[in-house]
Coordinates of C-alpha atoms in Angstrom, one line a residue:
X149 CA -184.6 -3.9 -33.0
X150 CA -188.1 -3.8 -32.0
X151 CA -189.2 -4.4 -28.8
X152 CA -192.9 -5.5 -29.1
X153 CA -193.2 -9.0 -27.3
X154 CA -196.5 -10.0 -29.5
X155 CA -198.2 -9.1 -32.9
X156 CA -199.4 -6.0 -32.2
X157 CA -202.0 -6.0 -34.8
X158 CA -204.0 -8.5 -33.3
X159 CA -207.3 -7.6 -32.0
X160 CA -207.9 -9.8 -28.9
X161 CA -206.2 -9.8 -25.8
X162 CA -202.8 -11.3 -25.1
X163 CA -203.2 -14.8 -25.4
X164 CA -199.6 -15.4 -23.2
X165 CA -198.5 -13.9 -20.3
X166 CA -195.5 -11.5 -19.8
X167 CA -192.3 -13.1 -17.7
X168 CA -192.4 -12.5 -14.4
X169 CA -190.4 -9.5 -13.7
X170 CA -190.0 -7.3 -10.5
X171 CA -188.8 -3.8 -10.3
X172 CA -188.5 -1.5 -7.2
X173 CA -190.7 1.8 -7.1
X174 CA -189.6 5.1 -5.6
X175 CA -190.5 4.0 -2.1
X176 CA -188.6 1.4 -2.2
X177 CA -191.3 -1.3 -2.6
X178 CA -190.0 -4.4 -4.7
X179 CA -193.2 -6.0 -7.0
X180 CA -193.8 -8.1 -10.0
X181 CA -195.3 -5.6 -12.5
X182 CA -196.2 -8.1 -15.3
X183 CA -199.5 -8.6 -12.6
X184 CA -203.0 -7.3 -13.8
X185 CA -202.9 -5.5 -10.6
X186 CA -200.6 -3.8 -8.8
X187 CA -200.7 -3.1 -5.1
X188 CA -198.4 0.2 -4.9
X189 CA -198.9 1.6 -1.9
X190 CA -201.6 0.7 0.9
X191 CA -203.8 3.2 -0.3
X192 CA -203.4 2.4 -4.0
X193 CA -204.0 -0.8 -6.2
X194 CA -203.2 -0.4 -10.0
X195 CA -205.6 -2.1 -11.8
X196 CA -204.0 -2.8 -15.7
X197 CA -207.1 -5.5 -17.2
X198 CA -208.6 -2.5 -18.7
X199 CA -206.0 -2.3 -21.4
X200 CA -206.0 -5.1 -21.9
X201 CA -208.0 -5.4 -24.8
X202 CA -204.7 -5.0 -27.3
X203 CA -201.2 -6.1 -26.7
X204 CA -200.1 -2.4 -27.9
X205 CA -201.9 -0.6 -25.4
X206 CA -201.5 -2.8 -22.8
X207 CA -198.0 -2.4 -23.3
X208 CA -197.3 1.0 -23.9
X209 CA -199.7 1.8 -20.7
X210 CA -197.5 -0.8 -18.9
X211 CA -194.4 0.9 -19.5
X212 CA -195.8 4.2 -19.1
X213 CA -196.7 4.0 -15.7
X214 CA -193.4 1.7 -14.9
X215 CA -191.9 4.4 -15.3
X216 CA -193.8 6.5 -13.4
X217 CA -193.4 4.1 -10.3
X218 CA -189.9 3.9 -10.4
X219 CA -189.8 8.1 -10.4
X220 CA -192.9 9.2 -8.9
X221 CA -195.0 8.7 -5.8
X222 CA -197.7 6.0 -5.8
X223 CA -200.6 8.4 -5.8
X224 CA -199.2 10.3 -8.7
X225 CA -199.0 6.7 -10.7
X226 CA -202.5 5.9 -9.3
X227 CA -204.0 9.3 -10.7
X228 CA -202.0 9.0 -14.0
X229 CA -203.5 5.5 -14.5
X230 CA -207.2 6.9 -13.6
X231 CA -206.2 10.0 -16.1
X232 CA -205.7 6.9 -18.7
X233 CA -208.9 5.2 -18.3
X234 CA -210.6 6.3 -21.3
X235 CA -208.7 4.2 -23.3
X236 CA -210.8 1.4 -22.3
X237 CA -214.3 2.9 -23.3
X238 CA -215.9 1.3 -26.6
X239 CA -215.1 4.3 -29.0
X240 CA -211.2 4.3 -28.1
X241 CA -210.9 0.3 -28.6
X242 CA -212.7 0.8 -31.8
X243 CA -210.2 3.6 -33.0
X244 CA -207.8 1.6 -31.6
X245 CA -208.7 -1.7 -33.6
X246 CA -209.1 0.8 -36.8
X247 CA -206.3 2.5 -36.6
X248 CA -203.8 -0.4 -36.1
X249 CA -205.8 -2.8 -39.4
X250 CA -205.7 0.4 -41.7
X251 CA -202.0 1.6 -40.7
X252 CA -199.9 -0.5 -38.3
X253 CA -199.4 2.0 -35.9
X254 CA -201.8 4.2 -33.8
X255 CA -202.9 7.3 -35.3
X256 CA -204.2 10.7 -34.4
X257 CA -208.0 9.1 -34.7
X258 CA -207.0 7.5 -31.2
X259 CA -206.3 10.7 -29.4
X260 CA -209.6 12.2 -31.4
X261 CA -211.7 9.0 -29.8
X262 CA -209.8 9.4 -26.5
X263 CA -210.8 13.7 -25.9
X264 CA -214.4 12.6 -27.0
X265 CA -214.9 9.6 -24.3
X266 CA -213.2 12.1 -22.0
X267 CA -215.8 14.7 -22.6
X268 CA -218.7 12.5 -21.3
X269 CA -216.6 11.5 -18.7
X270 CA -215.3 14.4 -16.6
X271 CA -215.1 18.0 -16.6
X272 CA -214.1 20.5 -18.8
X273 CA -211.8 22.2 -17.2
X274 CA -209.6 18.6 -15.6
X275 CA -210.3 17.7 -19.7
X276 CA -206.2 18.6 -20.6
X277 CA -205.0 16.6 -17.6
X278 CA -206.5 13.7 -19.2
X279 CA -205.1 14.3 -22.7
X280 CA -201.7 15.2 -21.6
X281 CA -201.4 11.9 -19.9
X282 CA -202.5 10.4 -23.2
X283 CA -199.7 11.9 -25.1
X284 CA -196.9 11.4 -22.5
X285 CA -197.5 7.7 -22.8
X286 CA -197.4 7.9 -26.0
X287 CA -194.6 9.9 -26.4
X288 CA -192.8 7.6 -23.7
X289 CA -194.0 4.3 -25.9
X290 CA -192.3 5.6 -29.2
X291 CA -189.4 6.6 -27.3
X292 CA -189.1 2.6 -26.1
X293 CA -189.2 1.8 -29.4
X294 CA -192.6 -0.2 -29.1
X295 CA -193.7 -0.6 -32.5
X296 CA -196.8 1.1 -33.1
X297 CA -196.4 4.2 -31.6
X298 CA -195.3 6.3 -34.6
X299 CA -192.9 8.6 -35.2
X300 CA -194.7 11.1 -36.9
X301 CA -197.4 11.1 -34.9
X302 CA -195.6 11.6 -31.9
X303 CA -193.4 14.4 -33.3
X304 CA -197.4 15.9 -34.2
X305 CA -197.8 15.2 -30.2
X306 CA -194.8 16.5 -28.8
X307 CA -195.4 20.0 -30.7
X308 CA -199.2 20.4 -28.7
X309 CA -200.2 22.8 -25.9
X310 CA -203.0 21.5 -24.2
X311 CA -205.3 24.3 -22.9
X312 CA -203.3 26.2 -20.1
X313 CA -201.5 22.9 -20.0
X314 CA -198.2 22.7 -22.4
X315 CA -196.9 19.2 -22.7
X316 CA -193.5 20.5 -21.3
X317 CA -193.3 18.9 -18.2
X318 CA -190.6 16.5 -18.7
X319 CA -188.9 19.9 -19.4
X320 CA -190.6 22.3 -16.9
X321 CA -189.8 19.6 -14.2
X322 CA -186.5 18.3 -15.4
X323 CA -187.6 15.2 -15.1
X324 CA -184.3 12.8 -14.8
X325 CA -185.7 10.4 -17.0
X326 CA -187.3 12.0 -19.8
X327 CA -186.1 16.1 -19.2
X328 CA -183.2 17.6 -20.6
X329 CA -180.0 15.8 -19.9
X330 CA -178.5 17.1 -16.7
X331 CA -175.2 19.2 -17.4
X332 CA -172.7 16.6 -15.3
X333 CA -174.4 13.9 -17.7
X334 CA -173.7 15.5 -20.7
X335 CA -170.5 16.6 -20.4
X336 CA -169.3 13.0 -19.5
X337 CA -171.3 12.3 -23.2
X338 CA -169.2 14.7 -25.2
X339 CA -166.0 13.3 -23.5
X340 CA -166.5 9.8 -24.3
X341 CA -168.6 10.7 -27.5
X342 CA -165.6 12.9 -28.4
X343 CA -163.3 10.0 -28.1
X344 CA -164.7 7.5 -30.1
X345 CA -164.7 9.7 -32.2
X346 CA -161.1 10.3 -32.5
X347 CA -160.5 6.3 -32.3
X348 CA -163.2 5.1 -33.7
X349 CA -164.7 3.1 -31.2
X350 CA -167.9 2.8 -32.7
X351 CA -169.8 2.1 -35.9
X352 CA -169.5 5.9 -37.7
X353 CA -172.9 5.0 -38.3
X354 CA -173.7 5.5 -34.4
X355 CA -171.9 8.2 -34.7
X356 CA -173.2 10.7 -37.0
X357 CA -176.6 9.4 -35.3
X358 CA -175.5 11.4 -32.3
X359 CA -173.8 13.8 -33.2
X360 CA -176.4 15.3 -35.3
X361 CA -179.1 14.9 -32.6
X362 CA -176.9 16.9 -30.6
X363 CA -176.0 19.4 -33.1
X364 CA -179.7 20.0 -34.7
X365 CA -182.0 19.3 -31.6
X366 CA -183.9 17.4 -34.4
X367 CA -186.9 15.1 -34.6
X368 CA -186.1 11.2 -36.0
X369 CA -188.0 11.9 -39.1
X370 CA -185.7 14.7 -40.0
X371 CA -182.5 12.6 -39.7
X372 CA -184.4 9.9 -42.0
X373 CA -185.0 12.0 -44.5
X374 CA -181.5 13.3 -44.6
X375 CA -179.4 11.9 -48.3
X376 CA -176.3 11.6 -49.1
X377 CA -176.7 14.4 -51.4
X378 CA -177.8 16.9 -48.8
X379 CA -174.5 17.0 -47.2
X380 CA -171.8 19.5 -49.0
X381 CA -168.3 20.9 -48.1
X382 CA -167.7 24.3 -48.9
X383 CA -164.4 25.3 -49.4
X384 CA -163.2 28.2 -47.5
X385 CA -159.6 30.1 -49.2
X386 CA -157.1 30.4 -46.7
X387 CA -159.6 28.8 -44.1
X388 CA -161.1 25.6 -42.7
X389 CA -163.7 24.0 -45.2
X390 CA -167.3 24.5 -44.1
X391 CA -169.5 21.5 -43.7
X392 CA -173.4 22.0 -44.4
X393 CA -176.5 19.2 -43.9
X394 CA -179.6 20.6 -46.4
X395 CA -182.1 18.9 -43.3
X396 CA -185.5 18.1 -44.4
X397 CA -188.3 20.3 -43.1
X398 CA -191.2 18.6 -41.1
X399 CA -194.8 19.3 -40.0
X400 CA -195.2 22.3 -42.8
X401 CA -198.1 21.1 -44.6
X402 CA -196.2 20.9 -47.9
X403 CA -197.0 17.9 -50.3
X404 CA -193.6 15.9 -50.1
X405 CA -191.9 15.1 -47.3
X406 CA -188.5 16.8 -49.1
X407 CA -190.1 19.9 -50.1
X408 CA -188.3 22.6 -48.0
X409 CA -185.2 22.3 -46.4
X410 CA -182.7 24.2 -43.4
X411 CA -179.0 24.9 -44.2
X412 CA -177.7 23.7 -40.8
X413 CA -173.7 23.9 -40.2
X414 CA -171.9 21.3 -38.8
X415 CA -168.6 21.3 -36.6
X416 CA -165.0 19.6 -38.9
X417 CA -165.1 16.6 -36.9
X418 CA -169.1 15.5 -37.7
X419 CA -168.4 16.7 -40.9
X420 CA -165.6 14.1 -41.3
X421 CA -167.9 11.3 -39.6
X422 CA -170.5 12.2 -42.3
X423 CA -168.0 12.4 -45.3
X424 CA -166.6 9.0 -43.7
X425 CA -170.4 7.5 -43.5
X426 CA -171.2 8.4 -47.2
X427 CA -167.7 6.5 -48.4
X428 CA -169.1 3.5 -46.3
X429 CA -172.1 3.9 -47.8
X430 CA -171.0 4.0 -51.1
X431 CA -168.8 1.4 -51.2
X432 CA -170.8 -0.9 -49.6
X433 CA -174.1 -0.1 -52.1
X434 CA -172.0 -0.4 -55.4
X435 CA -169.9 -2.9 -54.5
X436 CA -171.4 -5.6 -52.2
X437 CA -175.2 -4.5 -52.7
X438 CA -175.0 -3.4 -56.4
X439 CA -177.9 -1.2 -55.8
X440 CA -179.3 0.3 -58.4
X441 CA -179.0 4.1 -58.1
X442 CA -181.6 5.5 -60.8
X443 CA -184.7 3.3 -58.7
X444 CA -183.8 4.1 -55.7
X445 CA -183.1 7.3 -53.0
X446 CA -179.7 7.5 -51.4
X447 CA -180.4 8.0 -47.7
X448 CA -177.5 9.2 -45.7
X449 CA -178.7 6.5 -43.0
X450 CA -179.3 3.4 -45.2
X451 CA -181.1 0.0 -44.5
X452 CA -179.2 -2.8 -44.4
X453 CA -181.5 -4.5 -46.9
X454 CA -184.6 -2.9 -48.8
X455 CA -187.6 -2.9 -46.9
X456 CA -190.2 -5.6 -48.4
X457 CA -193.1 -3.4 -47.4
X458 CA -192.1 -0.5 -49.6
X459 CA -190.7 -2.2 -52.8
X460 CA -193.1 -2.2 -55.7
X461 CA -195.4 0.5 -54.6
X462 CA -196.1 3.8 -54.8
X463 CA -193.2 4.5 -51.7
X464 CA -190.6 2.0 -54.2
X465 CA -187.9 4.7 -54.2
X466 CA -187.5 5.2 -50.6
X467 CA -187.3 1.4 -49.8
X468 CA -183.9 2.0 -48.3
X469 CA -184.7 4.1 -45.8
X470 CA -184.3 3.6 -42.1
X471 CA -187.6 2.7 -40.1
X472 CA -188.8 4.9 -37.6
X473 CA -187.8 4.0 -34.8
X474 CA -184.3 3.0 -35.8
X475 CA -182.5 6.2 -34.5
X476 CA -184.2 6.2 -31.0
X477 CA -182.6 2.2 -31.1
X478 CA -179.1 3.5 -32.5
X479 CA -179.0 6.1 -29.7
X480 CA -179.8 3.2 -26.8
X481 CA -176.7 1.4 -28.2
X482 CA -174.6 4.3 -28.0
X483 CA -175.5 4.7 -24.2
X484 CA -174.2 0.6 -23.6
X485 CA -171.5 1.4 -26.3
X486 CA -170.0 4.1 -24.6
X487 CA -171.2 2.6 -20.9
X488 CA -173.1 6.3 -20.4
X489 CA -174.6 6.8 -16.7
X490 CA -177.2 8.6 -15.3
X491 CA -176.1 10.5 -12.4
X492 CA -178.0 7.6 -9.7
X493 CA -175.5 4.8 -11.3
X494 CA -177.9 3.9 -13.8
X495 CA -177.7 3.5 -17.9
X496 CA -178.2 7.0 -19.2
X497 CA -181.6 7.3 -20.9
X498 CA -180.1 9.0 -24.4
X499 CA -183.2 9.9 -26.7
X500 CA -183.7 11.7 -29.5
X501 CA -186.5 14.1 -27.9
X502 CA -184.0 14.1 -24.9
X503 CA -181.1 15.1 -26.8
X504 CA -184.3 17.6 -28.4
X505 CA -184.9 19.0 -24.8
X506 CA -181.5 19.4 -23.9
X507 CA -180.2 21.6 -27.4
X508 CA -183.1 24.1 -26.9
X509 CA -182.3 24.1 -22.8
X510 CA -178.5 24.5 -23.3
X511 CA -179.2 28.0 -26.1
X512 CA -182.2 29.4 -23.5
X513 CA -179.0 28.6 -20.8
X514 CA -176.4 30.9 -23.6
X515 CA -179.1 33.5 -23.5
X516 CA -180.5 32.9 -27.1
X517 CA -183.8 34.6 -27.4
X518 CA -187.3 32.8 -27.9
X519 CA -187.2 33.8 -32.0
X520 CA -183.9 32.1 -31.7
X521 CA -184.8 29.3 -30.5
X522 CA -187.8 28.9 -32.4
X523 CA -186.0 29.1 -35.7
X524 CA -183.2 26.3 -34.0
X525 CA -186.1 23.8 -33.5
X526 CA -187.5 25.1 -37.1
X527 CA -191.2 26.0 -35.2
X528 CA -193.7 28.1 -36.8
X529 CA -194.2 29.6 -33.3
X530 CA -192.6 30.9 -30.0
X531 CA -195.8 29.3 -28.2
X532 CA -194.2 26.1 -27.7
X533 CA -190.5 27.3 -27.0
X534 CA -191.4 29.2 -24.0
X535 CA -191.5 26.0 -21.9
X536 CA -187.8 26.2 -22.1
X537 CA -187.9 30.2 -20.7
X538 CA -190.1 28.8 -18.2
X539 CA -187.8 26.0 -16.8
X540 CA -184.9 26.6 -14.2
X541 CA -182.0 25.3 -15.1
X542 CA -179.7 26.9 -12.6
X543 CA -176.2 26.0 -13.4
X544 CA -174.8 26.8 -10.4
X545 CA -177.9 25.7 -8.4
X546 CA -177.2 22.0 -10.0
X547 CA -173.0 22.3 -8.9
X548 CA -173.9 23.3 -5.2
X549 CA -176.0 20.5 -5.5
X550 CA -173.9 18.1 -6.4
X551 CA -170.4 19.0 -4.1
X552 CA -169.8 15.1 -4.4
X553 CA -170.6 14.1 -7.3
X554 CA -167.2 12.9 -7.9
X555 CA -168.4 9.6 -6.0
X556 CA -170.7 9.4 -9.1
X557 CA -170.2 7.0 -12.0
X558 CA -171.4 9.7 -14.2
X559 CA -168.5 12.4 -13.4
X560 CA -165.5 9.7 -13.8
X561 CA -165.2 10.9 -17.5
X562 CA -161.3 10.7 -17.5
X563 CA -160.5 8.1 -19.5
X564 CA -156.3 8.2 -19.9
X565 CA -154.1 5.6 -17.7
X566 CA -152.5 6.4 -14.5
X567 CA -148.0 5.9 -14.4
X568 CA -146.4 5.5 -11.7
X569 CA -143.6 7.8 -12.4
X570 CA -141.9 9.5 -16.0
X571 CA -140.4 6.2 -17.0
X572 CA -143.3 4.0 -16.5
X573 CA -145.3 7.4 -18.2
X574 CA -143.0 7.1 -21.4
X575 CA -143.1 2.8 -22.0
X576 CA -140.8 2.5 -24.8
X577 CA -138.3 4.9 -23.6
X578 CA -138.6 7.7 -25.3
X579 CA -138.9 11.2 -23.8
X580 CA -142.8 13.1 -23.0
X581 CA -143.6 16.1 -22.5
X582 CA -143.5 17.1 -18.5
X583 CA -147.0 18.7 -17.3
X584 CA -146.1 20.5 -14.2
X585 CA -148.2 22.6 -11.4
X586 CA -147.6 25.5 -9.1
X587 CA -149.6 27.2 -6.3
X588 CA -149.8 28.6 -3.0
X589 CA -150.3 24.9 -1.6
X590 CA -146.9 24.1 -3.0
X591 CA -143.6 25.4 -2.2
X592 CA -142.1 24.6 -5.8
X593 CA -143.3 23.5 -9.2
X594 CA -143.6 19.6 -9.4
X595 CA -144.6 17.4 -11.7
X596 CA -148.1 16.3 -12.2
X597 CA -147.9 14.0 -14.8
X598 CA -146.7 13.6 -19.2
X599 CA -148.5 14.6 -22.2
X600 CA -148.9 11.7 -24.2
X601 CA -148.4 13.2 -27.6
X602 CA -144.9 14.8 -28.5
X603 CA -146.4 18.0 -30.5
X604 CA -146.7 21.3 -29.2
X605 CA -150.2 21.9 -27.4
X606 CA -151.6 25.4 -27.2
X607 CA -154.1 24.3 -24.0
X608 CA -153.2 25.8 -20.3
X609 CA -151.5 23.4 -19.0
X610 CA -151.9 21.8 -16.1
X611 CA -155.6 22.4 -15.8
X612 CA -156.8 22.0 -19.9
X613 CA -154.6 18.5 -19.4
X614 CA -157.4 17.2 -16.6
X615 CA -159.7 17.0 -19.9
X616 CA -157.3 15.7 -22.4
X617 CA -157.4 11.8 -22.7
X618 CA -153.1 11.8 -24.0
X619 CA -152.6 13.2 -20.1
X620 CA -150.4 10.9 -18.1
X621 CA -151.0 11.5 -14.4
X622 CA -148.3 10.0 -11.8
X623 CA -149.9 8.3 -9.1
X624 CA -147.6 9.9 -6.3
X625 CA -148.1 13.6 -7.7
X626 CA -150.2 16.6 -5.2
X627 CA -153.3 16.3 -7.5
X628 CA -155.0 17.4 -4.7
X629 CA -153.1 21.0 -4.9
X630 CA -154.7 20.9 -8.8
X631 CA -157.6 20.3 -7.0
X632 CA -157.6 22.8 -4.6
X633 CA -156.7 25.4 -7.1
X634 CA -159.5 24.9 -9.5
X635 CA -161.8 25.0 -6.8
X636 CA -160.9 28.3 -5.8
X637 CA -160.9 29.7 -9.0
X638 CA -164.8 28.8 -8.9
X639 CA -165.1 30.1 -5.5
X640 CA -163.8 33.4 -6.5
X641 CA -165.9 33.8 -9.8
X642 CA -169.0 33.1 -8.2
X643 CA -168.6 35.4 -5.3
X644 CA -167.5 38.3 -8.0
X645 CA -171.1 37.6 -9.7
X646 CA -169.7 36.0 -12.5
X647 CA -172.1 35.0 -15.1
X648 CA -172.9 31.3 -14.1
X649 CA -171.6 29.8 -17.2
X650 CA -168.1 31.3 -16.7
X651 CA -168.0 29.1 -13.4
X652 CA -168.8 25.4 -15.2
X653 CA -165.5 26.0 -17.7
X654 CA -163.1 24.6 -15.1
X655 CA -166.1 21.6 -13.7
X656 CA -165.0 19.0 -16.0
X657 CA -161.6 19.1 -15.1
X658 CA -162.6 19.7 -11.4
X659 CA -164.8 16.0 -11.9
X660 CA -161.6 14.4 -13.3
X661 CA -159.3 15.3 -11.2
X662 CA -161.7 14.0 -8.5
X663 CA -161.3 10.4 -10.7
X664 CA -157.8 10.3 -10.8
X665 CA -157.3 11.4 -7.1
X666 CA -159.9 8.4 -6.3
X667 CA -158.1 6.5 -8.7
X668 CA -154.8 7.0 -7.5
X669 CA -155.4 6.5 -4.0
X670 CA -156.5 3.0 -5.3
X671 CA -153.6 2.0 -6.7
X672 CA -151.6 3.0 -3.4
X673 CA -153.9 0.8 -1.6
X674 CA -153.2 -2.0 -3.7
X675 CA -149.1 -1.3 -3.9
X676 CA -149.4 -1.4 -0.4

């Protein structure tokens, strides 16, 4: 599951090229960025053979500033490359070299080498430009998955403020590849996340992955060191059973890497994906695996096979445990899995520190107070949280924006089928439930489509329904009049003052009944 093209622990330069392949940049210009040089803009040539020097830094500077191009203006990439150009100096390649024959993986010697060369390079006050573009392509690297740019070095990373500069961009600036995950976006995740669920669409591996990421706002490192044992069901009397995770603390300077812990709660249905993932677990240990359970550690997320590297030695008993960078890869399949898109078309970018971003965006958004969310992200201090106070995230900025965003991939999250009347609704015959709509648009109730399941339903019908996968919509039924209702019921709460948040409960519903008027008027134009 790793992406590194080469061994990254060798010392010279790549001996082979990379394949030729061409993306297009933000101004539209089409070029072939496996070049040592790139030619971005007229005023701007990208020169890479600096880097050079080790297939892991070539390659994470590579994708860095990919990135960048694709996002970003030319002179931006061209000043984040220069910002980067300590990395070449003869100090850095020796940490570099150092680092990677003593460890595998770039430590924080590299950034220690990189500020010096930096200091004898430019001034002291530009000085945490240059080591905040340091970290964000590091950050960016580990978030790839390109081996070598640790996990627990870049959780160290992510928690810095840099002089006057905190390394909260991605969040101050929402960037829409590495900021917090646009509201449209991740509502359309919790729909389709929600229904795998339910069917089991997906390994339950992949999904406790996400679900916990979503729930916790946690680092990788503390869903590795999750075990089976740290997950517990508390029975309630004359209530619901309460599901706990016992999640590993990290970055408190305590000897083990279990030694203090957060009691985090976790909604029925994660808690039956977890209670499902430990039975698969178990089953498959003891039974296929015969694992021996005094020797070894019993991970909630388990390698397939014990790792070679950590039998025999002094880390023997963890030898099951996931790598690093195996959540950030689980998280990437969930995004093809459930066919997740960005709101341009694209593959949704789902990362951990993404799915990070967004938790502590989403309780600043609820009004939680910086203690608050300091103690959700388990920081020592508010100093980093602010960045999230700091950030607009206008809810009802980002809907005005985005009147059409119905023509977007990302808001078709209705995923039911479309009948063309009761009888074709029903298939085998038997009777469903009616879902019928009134208004001022409409001079009588009508139909508007069935509910798919035959048990009573406490949701408002028919605008809950627009969000329920078991709706049946008829493709001849006013969906527009549903339409037109819910958006006046938005238009009224906004122009009362209502608190934003109050206006995005109907916006899912609005987005899907946008997808099944679209939808509907497709199947017309194919009847016809």
């Amino acid at each position: 599951m790793k992406l590194r093209l080469a061994d990254q622990s060798s010392s010279s330069p790549r001996s082979t090229p990379y394949p030729a392949r061409f993306v297009r940049s933000k101004a539209g210009v089409e070029f072939n960025v496996t070049e040592s040089s790139w030619r971005i803009s007229p005023d701007h040539v990208v020169d890479l053979e600096i880097f050079a020097y080790h297939d892991l830094i070539d390659e994470g500077v590579r994708a860095f500033l990919e990135h960048h191009l694709r996002v970003n203006s030319a002179s931006y990439v061209a000043s984040q490359r220069a910002m980067l150009r300590p990395l070449g100096e003869a100090g850095v390649q020796s940490a570099v070299h150092s680092s990677m024959e003593r460890l595998g993986h770039l430590d924080r010697g590299v950034l220690e080498a990189f500020s010096d060369a930096v200091d004898l390079t430019v001034a002291k006050h530009i000085k945490p430009n240059y080591i905040g573009a340091f970290v964000r392509m590091y950050l960016m690297a580990n978030d790839l998955g390109i081996d070598g740019f640790d996990d627990d070095v870049a959780a160290e990373l992510d928690e810095m403020v840099i002089g006057n500069n905190p390394i909260g961009q991605a969040v101050l600036s929402n960037d829409p590849q590495s900021g917090p995950i646009p509201r449209r976006e991740m509502d359309a995740l919790l729909v389709k996340l929600r229904d795998a669920t339910e069917r089991r669409l997906i390994p339950t591996t992949h999904l406790a992955v996400t679900w916990l990421f979503i729930c916790f706002g946690c680092n990788s490192k503390n869903l590795r060191l999750i075990h089976e044992s740290d997950c517990s069901v508390v029975d309630v009397p004359d209530g619901e059973p309460i599901y706990q995770v016992q999640v590993p603390r990290i970055k408190k300077r305590t000897r083990g890497e279990r030694d203090q812990f957060r009691t985090r709660q976790v909604p029925p249905v994660v808690g039956d994906v977890l209670d499902q993932l430990v039975t698969d677990n178990r089953h498959q240990a003891l039974y296929r695996d015969k694992i021996d359970r005094q020797r070894f550690d019993w991970p909630l997320f388990r390698a397939p096979k014990a790792r070679e590297d950590l039998l025999h030695g002094a880390f023997d008993a963890s030898a099951f445990r996931v790598e690093a960078n195996w959540p950030g890869m689980v998280l990437k399949e969930v995004a093809e899995l459930l066919d997740l898109k960005a709101s341009n078309g694209s593959r949704l970018r789902l990362t951990p520190r993404r799915l990070r971003y967004t938790f502590a965006a989403r309780l600043v958004a609820d009004g939680a107070a910086p203690r608050d969310v300091a103690d959700a992200l388990d920081h020592s201090s508010l100093h980093y949280v602010m960045v999230y106070f700091n950030a607009r995230l206008d809810a009802v900025e980002q809907i005005d924006k985005a009147v059409d965003s119905f023509l977007s991939p990302v808001a078709d999250a209705f995923m039911g089928r479309i009948a063309l009347d009761e009888a074709d609704a029903s298939g085998t015959g038997r009777p469903l439930r009616r879902i019928s709509h009134v208004s001022p648009t409409m001079n009588a109730m009508r139909a508007v489509g069935s509910c798919g399941e035959l048990g009573d339903c406490e949701k408002h019908a028919p605008t809950a329904c627009y969000d329920c996968r078991v709706f049946i919509p008829f493709v001849d039924a006013d969906h527009q009049a549903v339409l037109d209702d819910l958006l006046l019921q938005r238009e009224r709460r906004l122009a009362n003052g209502d608190d934003p948040r109050w206006t995005q409960i109907n916006d899912r519903a609005i987005a899907n009944t946008k997808a099944i008027i679209r939808r509907c008027a497709e199947m017309k134009d194919a009847r016809e």
